[in-house]
PDB file of C-alpha atoms in Angstrom:
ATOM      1  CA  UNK A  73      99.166 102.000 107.537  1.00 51.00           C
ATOM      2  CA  UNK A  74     102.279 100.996 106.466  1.00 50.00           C
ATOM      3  CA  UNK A  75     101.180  97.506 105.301  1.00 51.00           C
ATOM      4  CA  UNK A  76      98.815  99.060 103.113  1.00 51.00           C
ATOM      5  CA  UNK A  77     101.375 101.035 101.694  1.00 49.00           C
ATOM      6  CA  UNK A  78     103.871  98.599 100.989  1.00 48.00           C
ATOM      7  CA  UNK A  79     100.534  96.339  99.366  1.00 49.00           C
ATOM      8  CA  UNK A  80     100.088  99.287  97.083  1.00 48.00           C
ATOM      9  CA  UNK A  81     103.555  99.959  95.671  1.00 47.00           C
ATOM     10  CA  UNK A  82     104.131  96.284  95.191  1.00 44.00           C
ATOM     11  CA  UNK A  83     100.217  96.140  93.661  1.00 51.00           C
ATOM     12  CA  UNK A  84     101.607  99.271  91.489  1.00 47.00           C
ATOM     13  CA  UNK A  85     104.488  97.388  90.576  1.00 45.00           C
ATOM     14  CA  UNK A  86     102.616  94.073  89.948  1.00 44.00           C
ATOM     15  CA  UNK A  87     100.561  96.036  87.180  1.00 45.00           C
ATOM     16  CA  UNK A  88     103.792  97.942  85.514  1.00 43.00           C
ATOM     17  CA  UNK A  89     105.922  95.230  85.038  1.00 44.00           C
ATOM     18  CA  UNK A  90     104.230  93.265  82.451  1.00 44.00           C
ATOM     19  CA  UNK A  91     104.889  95.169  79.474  1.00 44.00           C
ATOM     20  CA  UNK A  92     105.237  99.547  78.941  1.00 41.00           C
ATOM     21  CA  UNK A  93     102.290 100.352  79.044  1.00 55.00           C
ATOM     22  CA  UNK A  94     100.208 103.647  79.314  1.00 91.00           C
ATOM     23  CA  UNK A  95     100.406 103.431  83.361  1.00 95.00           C
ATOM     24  CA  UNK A  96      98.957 106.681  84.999  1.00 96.00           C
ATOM     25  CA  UNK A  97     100.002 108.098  88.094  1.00 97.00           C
ATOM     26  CA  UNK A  98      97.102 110.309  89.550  1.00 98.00           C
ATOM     27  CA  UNK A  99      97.508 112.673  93.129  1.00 98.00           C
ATOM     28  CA  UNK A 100      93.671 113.288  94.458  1.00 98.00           C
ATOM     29  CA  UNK A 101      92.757 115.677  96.839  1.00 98.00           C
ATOM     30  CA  UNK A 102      89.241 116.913  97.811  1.00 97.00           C
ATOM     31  CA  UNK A 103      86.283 115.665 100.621  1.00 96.00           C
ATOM     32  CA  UNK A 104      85.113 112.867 101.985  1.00 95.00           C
ATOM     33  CA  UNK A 105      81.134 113.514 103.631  1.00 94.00           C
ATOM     34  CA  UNK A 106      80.408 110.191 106.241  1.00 90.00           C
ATOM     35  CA  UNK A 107      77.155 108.946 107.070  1.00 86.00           C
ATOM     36  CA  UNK A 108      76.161 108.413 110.269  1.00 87.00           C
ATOM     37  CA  UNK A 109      76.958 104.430 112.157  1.00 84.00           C
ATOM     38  CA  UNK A 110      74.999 102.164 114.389  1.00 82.00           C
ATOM     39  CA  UNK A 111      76.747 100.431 116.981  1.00 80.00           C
ATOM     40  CA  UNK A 112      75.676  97.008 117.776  1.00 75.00           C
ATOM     41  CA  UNK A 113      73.932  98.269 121.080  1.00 76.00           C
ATOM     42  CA  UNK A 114      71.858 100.895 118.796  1.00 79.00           C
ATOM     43  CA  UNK A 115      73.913 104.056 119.806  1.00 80.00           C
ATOM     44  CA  UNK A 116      74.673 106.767 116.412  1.00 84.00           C
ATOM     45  CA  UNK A 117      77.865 108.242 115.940  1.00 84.00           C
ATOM     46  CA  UNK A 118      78.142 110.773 112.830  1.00 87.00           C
ATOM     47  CA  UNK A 119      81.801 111.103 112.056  1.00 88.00           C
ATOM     48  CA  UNK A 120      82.599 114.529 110.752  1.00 90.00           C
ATOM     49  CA  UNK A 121      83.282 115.573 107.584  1.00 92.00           C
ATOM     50  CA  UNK A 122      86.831 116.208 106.483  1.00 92.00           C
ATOM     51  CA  UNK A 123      89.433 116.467 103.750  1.00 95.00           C
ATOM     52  CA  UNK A 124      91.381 113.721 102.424  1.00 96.00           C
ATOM     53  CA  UNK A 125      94.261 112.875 100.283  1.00 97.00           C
ATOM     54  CA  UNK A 126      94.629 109.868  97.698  1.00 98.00           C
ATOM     55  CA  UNK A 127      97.304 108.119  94.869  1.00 98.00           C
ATOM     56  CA  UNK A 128      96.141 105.491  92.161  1.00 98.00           C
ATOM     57  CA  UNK A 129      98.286 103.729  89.634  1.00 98.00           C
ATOM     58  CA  UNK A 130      96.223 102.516  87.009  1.00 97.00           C
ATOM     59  CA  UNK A 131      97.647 100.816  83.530  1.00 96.00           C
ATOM     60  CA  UNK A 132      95.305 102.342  80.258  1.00 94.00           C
ATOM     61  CA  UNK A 133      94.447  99.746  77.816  1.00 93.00           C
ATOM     62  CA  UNK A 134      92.476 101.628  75.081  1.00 89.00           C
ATOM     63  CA  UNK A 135      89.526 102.846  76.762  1.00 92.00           C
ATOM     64  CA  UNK A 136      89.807 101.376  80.032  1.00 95.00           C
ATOM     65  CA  UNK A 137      91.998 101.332  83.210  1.00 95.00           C
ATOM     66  CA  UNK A 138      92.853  99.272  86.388  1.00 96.00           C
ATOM     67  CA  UNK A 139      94.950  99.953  89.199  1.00 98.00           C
ATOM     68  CA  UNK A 140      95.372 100.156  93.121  1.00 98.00           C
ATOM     69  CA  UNK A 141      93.855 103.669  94.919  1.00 98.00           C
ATOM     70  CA  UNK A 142      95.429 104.236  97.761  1.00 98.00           C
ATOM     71  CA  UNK A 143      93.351 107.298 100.273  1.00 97.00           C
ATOM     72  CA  UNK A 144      93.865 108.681 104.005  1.00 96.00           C
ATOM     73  CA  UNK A 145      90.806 110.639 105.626  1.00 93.00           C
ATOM     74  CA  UNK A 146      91.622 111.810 109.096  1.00 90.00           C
ATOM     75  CA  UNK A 147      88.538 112.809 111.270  1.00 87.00           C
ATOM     76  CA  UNK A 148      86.407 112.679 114.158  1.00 89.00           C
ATOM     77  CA  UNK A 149      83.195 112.081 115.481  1.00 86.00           C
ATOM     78  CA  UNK A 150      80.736 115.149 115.506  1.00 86.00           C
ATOM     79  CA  UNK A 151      79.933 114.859 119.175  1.00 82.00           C
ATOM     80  CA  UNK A 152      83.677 114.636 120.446  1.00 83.00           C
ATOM     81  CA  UNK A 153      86.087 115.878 118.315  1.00 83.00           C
ATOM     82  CA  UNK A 154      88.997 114.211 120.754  1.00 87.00           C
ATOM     83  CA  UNK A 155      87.838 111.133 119.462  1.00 86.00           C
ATOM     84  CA  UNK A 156      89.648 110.558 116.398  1.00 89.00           C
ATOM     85  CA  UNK A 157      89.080 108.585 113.384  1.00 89.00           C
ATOM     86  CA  UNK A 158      91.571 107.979 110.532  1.00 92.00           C
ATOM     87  CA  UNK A 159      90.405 105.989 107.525  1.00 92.00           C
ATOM     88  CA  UNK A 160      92.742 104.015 104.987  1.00 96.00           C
ATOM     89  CA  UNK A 161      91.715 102.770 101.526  1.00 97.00           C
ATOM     90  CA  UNK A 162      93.000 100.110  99.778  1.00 98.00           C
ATOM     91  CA  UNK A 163      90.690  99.396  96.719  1.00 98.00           C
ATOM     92  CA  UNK A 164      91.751  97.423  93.013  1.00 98.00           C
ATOM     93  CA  UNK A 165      89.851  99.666  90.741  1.00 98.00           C
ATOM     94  CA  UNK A 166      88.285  99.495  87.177  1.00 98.00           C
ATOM     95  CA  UNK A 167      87.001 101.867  85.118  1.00 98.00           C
ATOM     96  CA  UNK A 168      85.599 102.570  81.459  1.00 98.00           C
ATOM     97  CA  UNK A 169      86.071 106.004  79.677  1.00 96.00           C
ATOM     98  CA  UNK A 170      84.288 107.566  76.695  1.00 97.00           C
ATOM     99  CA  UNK A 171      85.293 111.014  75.033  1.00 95.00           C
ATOM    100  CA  UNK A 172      83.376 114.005  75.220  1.00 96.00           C
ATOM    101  CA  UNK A 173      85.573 116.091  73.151  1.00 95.00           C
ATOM    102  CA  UNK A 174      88.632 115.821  71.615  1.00 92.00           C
ATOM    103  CA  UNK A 175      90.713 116.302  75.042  1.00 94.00           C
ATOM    104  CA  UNK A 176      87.741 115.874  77.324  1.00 97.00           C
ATOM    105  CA  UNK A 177      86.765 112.529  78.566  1.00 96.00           C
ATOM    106  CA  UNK A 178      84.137 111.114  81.104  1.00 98.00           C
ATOM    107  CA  UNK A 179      84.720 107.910  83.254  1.00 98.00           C
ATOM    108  CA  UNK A 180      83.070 105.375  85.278  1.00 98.00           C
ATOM    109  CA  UNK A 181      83.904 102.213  87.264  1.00 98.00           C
ATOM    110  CA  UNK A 182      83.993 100.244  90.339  1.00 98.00           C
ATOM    111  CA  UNK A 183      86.536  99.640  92.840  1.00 98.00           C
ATOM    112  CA  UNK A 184      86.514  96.656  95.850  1.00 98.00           C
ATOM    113  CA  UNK A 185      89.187  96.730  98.876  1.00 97.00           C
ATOM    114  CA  UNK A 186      89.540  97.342 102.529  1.00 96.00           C
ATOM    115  CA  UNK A 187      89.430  99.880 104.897  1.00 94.00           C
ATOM    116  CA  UNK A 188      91.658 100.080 107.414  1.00 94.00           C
ATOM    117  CA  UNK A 189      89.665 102.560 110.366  1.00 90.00           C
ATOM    118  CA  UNK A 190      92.397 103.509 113.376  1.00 89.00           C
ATOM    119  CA  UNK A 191      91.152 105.485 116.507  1.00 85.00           C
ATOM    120  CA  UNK A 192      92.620 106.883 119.828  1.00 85.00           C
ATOM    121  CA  UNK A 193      89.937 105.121 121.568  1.00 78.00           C
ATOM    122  CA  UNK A 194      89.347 101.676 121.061  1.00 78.00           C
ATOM    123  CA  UNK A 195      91.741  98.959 118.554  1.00 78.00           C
ATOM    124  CA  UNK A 196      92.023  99.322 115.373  1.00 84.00           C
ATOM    125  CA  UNK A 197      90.270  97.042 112.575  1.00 86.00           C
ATOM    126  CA  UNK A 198      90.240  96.497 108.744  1.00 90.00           C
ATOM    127  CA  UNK A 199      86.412  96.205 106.860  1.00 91.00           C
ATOM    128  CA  UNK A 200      85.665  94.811 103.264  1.00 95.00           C
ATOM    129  CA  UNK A 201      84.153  98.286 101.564  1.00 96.00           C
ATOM    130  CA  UNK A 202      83.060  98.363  97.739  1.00 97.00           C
ATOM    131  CA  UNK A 203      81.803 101.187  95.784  1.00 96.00           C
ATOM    132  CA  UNK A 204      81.280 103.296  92.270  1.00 98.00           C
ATOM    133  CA  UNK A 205      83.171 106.284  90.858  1.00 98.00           C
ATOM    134  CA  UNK A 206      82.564 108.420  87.945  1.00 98.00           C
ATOM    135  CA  UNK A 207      84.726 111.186  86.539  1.00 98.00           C
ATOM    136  CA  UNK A 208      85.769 113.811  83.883  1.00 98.00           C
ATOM    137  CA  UNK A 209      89.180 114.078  82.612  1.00 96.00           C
ATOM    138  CA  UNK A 210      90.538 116.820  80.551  1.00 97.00           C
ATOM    139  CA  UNK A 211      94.367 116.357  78.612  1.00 94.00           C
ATOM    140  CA  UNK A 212      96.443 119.233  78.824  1.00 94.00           C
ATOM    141  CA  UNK A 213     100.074 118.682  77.105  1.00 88.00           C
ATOM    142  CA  UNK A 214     103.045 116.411  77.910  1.00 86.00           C
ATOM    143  CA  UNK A 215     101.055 113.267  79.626  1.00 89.00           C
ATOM    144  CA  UNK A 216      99.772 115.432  81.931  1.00 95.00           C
ATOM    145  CA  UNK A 217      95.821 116.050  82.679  1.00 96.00           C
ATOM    146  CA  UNK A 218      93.087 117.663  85.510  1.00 98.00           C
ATOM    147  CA  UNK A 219      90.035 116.010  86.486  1.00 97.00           C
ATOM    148  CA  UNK A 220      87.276 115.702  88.963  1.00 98.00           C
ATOM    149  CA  UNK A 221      85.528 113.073  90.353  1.00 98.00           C
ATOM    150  CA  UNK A 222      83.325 111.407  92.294  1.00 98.00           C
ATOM    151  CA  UNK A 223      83.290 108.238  94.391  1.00 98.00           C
ATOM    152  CA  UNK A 224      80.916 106.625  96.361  1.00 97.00           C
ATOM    153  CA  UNK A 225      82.381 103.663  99.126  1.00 96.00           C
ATOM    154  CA  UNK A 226      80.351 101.801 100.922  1.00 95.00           C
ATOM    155  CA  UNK A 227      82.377  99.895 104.293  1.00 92.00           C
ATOM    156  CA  UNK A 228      80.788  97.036 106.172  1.00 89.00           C
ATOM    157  CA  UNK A 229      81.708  97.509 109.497  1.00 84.00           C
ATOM    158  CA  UNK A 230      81.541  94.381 111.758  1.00 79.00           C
ATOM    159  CA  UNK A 231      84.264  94.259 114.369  1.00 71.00           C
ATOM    160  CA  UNK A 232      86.986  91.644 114.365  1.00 63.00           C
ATOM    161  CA  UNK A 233      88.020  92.425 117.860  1.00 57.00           C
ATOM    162  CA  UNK A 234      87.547  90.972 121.559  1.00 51.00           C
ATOM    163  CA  UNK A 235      84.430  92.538 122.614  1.00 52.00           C
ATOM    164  CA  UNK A 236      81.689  91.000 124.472  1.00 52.00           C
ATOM    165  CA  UNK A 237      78.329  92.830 123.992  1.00 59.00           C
ATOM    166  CA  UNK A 238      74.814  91.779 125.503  1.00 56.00           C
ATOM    167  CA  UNK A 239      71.445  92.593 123.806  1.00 58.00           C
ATOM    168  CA  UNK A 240      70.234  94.386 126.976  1.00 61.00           C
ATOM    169  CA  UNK A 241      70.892  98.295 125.631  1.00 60.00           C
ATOM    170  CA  UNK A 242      70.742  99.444 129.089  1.00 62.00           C
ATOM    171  CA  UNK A 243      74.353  98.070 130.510  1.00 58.00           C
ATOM    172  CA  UNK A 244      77.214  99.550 130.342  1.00 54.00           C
ATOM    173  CA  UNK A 245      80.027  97.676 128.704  1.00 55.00           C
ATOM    174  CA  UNK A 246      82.422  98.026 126.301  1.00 57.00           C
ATOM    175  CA  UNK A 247      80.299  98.433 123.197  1.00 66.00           C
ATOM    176  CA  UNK A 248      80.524 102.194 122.133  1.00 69.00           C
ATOM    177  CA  UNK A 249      82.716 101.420 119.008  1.00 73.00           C
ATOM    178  CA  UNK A 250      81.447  97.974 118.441  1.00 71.00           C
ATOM    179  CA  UNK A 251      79.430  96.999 114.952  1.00 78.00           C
ATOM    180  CA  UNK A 252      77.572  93.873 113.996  1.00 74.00           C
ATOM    181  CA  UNK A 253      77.440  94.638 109.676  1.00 72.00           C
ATOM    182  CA  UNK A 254      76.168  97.982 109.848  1.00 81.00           C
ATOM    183  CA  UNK A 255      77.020 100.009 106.457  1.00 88.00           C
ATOM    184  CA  UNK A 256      79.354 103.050 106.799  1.00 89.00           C
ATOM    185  CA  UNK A 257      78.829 105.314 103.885  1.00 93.00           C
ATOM    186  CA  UNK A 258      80.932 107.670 102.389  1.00 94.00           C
ATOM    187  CA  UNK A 259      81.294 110.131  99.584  1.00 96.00           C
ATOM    188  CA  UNK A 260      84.529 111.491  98.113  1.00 97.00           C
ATOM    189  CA  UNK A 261      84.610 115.013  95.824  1.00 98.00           C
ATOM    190  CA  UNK A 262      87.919 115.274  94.489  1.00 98.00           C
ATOM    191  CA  UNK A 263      90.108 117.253  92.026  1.00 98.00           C
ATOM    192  CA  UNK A 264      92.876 115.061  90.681  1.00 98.00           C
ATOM    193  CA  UNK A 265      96.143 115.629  88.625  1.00 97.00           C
ATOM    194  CA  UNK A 266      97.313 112.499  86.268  1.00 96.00           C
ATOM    195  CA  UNK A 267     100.747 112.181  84.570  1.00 95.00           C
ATOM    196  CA  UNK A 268     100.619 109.053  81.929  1.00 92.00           C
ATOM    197  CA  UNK A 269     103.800 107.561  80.546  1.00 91.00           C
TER     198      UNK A 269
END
């Protein structure tokens, strides 16, 4: 956790420093809905549906923006809730925005990262994970503005770590939390707060 934070502040300071710029500073909170995973030996786990918290700092360049998003979802599976599950985010993101009204505007973009998935039961690993987002953003005065949004992330979950697994689903070793590429999906709602200076 704390390496991703420290890659994220000096990301955030990486995209400041070139000039004063319109940089936004948005504070997300809202919930992430999981899909369920395959282990490598065919056994489901659904991870349960939870809130979760999130930063970005973007830089604006006219109608665009780019920045580090930074999220932590803690969880659990459905069918043991002492098995926890805590998610970290690291994506660069991108996006394109287009006015609705005068103070109303709509976004969309793509975002491409890591995330960092830490449980009480077996080692912890980090997994490329990609995705969309799309939102609406509405100025109030002073920098400051609301929003919602939606994003989509999509994790591919193949284990780094030291686990030997046979094809034969029947044994019993040490493959309950062990993935060979499957696709974890998840969904983010979120309301957001933005201060631009």
């Amino acid at each position: 956790m704390k390496k991703l934070l420290c890659a994220a502040l000096v990301g955030a300071a990486f995209i400041s420093a070139p000039s004063f710029a319109d940089i936004g500073v948005t504070a997300y909170a809202g919930q992430t809905f999981s899909q369920t995973l395959t282990t490598s030996k065919g056994q489901e786990h659904e991870i349960a549906d939870d809130a979760h918290f999130a930063i970005s700092v973007d830089r604006h360049i006219n109608d665009t923006k780019y920045g580090i998003y930074y999220s932590f979802f803690g969880g659990e599976l459905e069918s043991n809730a002492q098995q926890k599950i805590d998610s970290e985010l690291l994506l660069f993101q991108s996006a394109v925005y287009r006015p609705v009204t005068e103070n109303l505007s709509a976004y969309a973009g793509a975002q491409l990262g890591a995330n960092y998935i830490t449980t009480n039961f077996v080692e912890k690993d980090t997994f490329f994970a990609s995705g969309l987002f799309a939102g609406v953003d509405y100025k109030l005065a002073g920098g400051l503005s609301v929003g919602s949004e939606l994003r989509w992330v999509a994790t591919i979950v193949k284990n780094s770590s030291k686990i030997s697994c046979d094809n034969d689903p029947t044994t019993d070793d040490g493959c309950g939390w062990h993935f060979d590429g499957d696709v974890l999906t998840q969904f983010q709602a979120s309301l957001n707060l933005t201060y631009r200076f």
